[in-house]
Coordinates of N, CA, C and O in Angstrom, one line a residue:
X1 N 58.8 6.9 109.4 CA 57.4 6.4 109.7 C 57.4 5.0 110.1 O 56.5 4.6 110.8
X2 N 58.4 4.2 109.6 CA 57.9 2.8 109.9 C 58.6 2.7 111.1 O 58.2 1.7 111.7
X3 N 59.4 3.1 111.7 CA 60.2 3.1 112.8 C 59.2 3.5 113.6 O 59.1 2.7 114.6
X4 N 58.1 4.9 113.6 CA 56.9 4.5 114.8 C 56.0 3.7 114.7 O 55.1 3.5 115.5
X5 N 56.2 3.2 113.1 CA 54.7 2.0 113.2 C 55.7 0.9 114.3 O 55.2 0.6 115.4
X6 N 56.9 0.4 113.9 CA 57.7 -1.0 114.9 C 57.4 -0.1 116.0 O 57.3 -1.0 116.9
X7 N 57.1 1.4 116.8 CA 57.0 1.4 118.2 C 56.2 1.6 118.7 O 56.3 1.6 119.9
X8 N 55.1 1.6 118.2 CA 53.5 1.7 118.4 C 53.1 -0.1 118.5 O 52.5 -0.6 119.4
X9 N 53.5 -0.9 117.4 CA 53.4 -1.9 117.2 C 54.0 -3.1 118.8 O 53.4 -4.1 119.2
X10 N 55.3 -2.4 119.3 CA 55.6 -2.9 120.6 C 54.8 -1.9 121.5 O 55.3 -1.9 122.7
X11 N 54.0 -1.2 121.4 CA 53.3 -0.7 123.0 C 52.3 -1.1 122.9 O 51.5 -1.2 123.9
X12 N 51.9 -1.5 121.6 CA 50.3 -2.4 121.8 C 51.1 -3.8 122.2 O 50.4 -4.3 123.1
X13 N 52.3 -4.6 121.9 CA 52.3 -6.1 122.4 C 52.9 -5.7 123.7 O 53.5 -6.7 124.2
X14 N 53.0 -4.9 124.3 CA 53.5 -4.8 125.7 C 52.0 -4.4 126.1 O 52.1 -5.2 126.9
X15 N 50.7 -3.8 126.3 CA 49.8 -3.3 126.3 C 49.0 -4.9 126.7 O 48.2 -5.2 127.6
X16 N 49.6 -6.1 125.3 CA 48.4 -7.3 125.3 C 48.7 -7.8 126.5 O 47.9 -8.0 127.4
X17 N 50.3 -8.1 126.5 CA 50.8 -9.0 127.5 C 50.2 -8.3 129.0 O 49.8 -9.2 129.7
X18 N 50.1 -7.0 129.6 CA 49.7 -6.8 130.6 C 48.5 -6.9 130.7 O 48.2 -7.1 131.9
X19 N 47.6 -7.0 130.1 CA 46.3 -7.4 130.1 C 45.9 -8.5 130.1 O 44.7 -8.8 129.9
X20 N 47.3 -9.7 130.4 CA 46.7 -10.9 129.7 C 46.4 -11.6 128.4 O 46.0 -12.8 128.5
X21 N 46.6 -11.0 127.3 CA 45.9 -10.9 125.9 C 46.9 -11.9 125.4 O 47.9 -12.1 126.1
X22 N 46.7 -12.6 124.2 CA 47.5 -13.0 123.6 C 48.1 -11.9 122.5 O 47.7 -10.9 122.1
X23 N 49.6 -12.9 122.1 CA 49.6 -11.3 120.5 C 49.6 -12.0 119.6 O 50.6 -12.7 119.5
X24 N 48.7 -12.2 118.6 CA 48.0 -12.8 118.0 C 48.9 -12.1 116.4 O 49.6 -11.1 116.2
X25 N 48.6 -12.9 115.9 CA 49.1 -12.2 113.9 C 47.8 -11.7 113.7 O 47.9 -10.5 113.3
X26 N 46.8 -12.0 113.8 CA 45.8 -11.4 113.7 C 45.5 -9.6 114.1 O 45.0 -8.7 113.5
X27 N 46.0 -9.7 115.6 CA 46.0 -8.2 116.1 C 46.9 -7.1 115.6 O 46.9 -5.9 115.5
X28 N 48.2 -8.4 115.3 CA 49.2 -7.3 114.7 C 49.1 -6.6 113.9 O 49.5 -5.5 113.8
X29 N 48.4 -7.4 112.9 CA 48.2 -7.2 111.5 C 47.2 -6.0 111.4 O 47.4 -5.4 110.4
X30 N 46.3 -5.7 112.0 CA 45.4 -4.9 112.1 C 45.5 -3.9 113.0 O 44.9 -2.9 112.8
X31 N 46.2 -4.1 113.9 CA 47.6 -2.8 114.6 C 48.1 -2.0 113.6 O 48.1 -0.8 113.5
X32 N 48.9 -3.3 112.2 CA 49.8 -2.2 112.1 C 49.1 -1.6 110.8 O 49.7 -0.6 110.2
X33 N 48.1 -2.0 110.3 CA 47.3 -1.3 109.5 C 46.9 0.0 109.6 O 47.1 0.9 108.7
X34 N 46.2 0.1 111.4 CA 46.1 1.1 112.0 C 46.7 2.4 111.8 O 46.4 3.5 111.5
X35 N 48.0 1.7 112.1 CA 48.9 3.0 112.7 C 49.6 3.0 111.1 O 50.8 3.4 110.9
X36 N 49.2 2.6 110.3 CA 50.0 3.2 109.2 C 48.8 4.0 108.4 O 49.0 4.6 107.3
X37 N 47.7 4.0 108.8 CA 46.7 5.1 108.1 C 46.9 6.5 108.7 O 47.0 7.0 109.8
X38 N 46.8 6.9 107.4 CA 46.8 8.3 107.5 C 46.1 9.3 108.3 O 46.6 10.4 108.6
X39 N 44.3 8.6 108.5 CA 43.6 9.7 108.9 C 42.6 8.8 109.7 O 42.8 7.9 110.4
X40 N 41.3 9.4 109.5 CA 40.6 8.7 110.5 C 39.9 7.8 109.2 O 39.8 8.1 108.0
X41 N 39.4 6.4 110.1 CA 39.1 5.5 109.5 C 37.8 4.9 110.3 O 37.7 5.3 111.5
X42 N 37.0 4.0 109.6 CA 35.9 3.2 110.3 C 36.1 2.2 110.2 O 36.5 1.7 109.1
X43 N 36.1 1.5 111.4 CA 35.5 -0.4 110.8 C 35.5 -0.7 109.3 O 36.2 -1.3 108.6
X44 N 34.5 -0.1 109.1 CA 34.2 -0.7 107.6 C 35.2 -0.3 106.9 O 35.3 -1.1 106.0
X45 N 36.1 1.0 106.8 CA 36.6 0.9 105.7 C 38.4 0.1 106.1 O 39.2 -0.1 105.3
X46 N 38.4 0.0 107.4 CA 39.6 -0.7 107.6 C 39.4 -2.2 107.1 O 40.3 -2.6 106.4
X47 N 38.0 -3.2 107.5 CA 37.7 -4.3 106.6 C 37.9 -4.0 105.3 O 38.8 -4.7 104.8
X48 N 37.6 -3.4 104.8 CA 37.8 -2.8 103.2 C 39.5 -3.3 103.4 O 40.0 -4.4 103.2
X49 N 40.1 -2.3 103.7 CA 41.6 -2.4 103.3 C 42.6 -3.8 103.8 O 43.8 -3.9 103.7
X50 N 41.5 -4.9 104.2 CA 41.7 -5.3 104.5 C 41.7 -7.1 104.2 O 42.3 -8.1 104.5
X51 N 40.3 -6.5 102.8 CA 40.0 -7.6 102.3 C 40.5 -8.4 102.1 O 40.1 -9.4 102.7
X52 N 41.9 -8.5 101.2 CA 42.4 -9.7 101.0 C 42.7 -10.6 101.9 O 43.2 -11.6 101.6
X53 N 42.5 -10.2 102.9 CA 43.2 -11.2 104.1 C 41.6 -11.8 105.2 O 41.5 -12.5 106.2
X54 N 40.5 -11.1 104.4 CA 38.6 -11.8 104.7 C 38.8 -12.9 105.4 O 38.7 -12.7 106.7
X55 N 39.0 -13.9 105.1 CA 39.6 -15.5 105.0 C 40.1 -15.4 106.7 O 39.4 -16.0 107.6
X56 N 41.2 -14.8 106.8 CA 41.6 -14.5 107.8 C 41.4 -13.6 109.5 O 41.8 -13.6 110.7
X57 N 40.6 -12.9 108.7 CA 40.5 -12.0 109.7 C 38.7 -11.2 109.9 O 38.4 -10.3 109.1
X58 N 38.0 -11.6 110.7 CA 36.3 -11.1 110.1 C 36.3 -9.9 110.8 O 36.9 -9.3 111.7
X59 N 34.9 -9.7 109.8 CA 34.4 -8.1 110.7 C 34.6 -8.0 112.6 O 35.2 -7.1 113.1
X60 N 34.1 -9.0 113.1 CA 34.1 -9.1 114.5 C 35.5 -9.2 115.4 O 35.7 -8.9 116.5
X61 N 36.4 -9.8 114.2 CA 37.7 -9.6 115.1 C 38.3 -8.7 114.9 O 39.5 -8.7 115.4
X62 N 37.9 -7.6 114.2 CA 38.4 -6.3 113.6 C 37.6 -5.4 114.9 O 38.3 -4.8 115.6
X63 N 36.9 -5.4 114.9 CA 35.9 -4.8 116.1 C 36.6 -4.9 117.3 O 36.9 -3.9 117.9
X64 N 37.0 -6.3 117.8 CA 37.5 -6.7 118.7 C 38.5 -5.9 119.0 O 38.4 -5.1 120.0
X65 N 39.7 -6.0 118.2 CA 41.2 -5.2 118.1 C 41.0 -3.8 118.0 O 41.7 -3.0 118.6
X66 N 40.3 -3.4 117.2 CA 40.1 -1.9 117.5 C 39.1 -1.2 118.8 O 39.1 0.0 119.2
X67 N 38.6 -2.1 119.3 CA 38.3 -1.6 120.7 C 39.1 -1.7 122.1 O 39.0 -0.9 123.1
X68 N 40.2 -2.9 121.9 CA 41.3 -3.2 122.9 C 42.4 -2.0 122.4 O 43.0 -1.3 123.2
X69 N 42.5 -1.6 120.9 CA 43.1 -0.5 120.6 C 42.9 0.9 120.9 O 43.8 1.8 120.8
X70 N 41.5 0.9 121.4 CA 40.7 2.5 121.9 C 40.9 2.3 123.5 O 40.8 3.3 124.1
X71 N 41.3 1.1 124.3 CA 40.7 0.9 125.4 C 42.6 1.0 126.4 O 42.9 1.2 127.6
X72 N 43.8 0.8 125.0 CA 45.0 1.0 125.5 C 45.4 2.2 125.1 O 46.6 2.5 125.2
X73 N 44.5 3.2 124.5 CA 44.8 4.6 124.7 C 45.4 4.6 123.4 O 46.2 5.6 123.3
X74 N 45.5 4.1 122.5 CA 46.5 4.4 121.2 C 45.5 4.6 120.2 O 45.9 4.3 119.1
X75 N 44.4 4.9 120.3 CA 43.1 5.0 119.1 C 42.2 6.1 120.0 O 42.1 6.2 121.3
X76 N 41.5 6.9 119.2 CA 40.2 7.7 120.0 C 39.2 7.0 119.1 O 39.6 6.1 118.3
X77 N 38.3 7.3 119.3 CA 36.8 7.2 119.3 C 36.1 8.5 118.6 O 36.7 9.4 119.2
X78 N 35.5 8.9 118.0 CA 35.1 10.4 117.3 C 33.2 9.5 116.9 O 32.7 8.4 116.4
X79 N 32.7 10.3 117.3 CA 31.0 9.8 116.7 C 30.9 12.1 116.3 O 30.8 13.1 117.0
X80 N 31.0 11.9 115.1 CA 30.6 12.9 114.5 C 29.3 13.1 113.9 O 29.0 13.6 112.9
X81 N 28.6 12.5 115.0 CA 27.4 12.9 114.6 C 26.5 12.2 112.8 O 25.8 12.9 112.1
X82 N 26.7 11.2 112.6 CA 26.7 10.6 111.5 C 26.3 9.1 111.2 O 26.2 8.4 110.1
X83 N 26.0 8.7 112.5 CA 26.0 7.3 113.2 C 27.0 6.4 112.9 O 26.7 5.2 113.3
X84 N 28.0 6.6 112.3 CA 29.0 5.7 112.3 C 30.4 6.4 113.5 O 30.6 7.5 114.0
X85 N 31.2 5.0 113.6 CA 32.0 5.9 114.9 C 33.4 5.7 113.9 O 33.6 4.8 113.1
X86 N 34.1 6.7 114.2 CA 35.4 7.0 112.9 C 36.5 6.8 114.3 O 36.2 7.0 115.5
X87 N 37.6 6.5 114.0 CA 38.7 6.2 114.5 C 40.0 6.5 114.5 O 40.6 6.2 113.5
X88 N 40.7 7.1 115.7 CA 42.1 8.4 115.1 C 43.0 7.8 115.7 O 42.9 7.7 116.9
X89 N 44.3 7.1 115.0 CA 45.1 6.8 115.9 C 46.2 8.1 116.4 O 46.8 8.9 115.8
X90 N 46.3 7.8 117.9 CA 46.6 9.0 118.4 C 48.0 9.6 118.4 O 48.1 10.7 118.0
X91 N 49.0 9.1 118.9 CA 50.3 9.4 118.5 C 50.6 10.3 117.1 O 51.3 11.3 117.0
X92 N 49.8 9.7 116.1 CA 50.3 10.4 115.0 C 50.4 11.8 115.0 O 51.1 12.6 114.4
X93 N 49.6 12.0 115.9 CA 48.8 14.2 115.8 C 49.2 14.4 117.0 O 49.3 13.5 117.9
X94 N 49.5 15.8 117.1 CA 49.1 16.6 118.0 C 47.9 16.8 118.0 O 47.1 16.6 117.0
X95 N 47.4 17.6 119.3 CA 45.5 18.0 119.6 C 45.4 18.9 118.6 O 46.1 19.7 118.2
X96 N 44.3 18.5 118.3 CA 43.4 19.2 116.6 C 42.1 19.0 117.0 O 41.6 18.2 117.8
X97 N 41.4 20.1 116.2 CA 39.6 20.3 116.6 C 39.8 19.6 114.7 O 40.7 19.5 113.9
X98 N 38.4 19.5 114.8 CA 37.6 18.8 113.2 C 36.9 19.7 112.9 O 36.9 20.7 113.6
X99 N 36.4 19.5 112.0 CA 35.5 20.2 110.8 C 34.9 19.4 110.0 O 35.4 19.2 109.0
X100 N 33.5 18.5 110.2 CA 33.1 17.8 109.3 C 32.0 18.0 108.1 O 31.0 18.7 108.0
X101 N 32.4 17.3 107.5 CA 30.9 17.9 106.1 C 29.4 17.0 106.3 O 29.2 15.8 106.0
X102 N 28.5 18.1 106.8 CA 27.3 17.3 107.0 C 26.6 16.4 105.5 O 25.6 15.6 105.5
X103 N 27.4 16.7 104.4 CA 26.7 15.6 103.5 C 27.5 14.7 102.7 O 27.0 13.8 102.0
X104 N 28.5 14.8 102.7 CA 29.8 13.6 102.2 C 30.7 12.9 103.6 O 31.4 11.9 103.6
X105 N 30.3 13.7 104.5 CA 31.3 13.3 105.6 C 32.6 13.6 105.4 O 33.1 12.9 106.3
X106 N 33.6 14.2 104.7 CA 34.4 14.6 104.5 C 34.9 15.3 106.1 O 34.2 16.1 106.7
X107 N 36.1 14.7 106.6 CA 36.7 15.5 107.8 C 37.9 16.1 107.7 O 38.9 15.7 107.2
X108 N 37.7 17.4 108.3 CA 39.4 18.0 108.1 C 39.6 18.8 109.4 O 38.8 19.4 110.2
X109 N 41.2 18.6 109.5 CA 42.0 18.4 110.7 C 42.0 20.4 111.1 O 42.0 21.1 110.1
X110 N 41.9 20.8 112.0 CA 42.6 21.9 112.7 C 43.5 22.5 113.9 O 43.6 21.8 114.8
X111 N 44.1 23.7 114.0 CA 44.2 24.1 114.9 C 44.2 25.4 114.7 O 44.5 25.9 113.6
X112 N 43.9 26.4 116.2 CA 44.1 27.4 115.6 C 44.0 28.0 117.6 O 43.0 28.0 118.4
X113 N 45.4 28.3 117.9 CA 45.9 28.6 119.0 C 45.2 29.5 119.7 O 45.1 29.5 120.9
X114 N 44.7 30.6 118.8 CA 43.0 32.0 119.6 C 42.3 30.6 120.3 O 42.3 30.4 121.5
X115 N 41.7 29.6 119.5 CA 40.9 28.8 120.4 C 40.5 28.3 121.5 O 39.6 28.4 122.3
X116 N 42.2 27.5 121.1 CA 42.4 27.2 122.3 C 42.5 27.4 123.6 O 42.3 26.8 124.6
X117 N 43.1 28.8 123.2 CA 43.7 29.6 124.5 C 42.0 30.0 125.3 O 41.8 29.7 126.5
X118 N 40.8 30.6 124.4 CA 39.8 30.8 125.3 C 39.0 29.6 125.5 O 37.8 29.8 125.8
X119 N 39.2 28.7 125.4 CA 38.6 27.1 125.7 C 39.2 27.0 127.5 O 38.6 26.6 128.5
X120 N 40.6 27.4 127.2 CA 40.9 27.3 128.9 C 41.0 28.4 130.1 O 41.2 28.3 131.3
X121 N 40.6 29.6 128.9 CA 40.1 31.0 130.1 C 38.8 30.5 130.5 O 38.4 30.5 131.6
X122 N 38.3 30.1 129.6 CA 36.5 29.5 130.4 C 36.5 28.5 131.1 O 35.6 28.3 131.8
X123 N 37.8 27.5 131.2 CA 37.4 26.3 131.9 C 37.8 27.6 133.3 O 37.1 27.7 134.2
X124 N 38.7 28.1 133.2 CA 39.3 29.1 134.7 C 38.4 29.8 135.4 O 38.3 29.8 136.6
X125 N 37.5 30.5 134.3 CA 36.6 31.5 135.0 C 35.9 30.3 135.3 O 36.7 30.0 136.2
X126 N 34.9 29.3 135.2 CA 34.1 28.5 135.6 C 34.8 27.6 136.6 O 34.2 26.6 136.9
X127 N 36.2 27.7 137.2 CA 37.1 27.1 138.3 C 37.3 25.5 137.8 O 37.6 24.6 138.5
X128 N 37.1 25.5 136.8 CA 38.0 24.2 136.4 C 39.4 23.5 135.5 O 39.8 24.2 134.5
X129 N 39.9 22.8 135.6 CA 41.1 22.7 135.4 C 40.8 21.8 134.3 O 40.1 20.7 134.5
X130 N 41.4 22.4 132.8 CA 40.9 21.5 131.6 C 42.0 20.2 131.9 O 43.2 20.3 132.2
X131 N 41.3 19.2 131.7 CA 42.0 18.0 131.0 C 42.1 17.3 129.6 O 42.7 16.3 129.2
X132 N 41.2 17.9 129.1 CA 40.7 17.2 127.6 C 39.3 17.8 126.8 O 38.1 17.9 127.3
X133 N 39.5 18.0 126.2 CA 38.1 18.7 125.3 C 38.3 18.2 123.6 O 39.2 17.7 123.0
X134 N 36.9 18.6 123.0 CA 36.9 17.8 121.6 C 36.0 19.0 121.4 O 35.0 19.1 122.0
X135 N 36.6 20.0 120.2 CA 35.8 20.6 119.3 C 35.3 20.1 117.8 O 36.2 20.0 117.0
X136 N 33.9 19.8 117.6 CA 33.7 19.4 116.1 C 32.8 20.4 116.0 O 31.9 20.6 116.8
X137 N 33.1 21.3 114.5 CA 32.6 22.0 113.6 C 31.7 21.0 112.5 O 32.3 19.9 112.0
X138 N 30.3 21.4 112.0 CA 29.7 20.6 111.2 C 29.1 21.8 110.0 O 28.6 22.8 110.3
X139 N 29.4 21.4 109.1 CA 28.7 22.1 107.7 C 28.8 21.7 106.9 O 28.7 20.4 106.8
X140 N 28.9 22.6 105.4 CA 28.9 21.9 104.1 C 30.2 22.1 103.3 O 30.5 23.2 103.0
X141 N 30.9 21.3 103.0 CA 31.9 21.0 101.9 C 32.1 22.2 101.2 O 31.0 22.7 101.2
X142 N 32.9 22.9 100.5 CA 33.0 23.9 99.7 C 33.1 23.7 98.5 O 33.2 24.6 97.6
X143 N 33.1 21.9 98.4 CA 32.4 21.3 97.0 C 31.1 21.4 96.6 O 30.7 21.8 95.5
X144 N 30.5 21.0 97.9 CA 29.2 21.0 97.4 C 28.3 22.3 97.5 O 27.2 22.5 97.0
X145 N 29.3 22.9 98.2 CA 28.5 24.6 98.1 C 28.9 25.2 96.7 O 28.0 25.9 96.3
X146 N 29.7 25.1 96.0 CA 29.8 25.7 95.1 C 29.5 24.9 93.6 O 29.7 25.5 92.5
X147 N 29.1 23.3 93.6 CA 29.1 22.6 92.8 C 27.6 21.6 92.8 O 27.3 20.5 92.2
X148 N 27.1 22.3 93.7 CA 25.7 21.2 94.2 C 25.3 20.2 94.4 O 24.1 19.8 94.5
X149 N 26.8 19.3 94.7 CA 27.0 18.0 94.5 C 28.3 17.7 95.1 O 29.2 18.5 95.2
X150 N 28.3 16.5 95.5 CA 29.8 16.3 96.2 C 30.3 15.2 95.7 O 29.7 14.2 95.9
X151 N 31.8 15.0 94.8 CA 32.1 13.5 93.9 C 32.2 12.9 95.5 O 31.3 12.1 95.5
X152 N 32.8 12.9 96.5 CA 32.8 12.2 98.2 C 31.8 11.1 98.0 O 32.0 9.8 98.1
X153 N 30.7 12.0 97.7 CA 29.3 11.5 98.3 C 28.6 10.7 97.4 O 27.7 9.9 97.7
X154 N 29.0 10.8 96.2 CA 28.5 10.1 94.9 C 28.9 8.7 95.0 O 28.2 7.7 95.0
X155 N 30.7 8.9 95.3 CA 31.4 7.8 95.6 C 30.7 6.7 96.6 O 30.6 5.5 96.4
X156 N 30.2 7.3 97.7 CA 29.2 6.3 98.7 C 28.2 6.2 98.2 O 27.6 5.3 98.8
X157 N 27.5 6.6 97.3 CA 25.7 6.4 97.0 C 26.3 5.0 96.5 O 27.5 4.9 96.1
X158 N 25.4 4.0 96.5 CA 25.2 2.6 96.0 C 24.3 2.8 94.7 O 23.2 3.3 94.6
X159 N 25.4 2.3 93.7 CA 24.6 2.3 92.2 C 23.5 1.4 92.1 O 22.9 1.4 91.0

């Protein structure tokens, strides 16, 4: 794993340098944060993981670098309908559809090959040639369906 975080880590500073960018400890630092999370993350909770280094690094330059990171193709973009925008760094996965929980927000990863395959009979019969598609499924947790409550979501309510 850390051997693709060091190569991920050189395609974003070969990425800055062509754009001009400086490579900042700042970017790095929050590159390699990036690419060493597991799943998908927000702004806010990458500030979170981030805190100790507040001092150093603000909300706004965190925004900054993760948008230069969406904009050099090594990050997606996901608005699951939730109003916050969640963030996948991409190398890590192969293509996967989601599943999200409309009341904790809880996301989980899929695939499932029947899908796919008629995702691109329809792009055929409609004469188009897929290049990219994003399926998100939305429901309820099978916590909270069977528990009427979700610990997820408790965890976010502000005491």
């Amino acid at each position: 794993m850390v051997k693709d975080v060091h190569k991920e880590l050189s395609i974003f500073s070969e990425y800055l340098k062509q754009m001009g960018l400086k490579i900042t400890n700042q970017r790095l630092l929050v590159a390699e944060s990036i690419f060493r999370h597991p799943s998908h993350f927000t702004v806010d909770s990458l500030a979170e993981s981030l805190k100790d280094r507040r001092d150093e690094i603000s909300r706004a330059t965190i925004y900054r670098i993760v948008s230069i990171l969406v904009e050099s193709g090594q990050l997606t973009e996901h608005n699951f309908a939730q109003g916050v925008r969640y963030y996948e760094h991409i190398p890590r996965h192969e293509h996967h559809d989601h599943i999200v929980c409309q009341d904790c927000g809880r996301i989980e990863e899929f695939l499932v090959p029947e899908i796919e395959k008629v995702q691109q009979q329809i792009a055929e019969q409609h004469g188009f040639a897929l290049e990219a598609h994003a399926l998100n499924l939305y429901g309820r947790c099978a916590e909270l369906k069977t528990k009427g409550s979700c610990t997820r979501r408790l965890e976010k309510t502000p005491q």
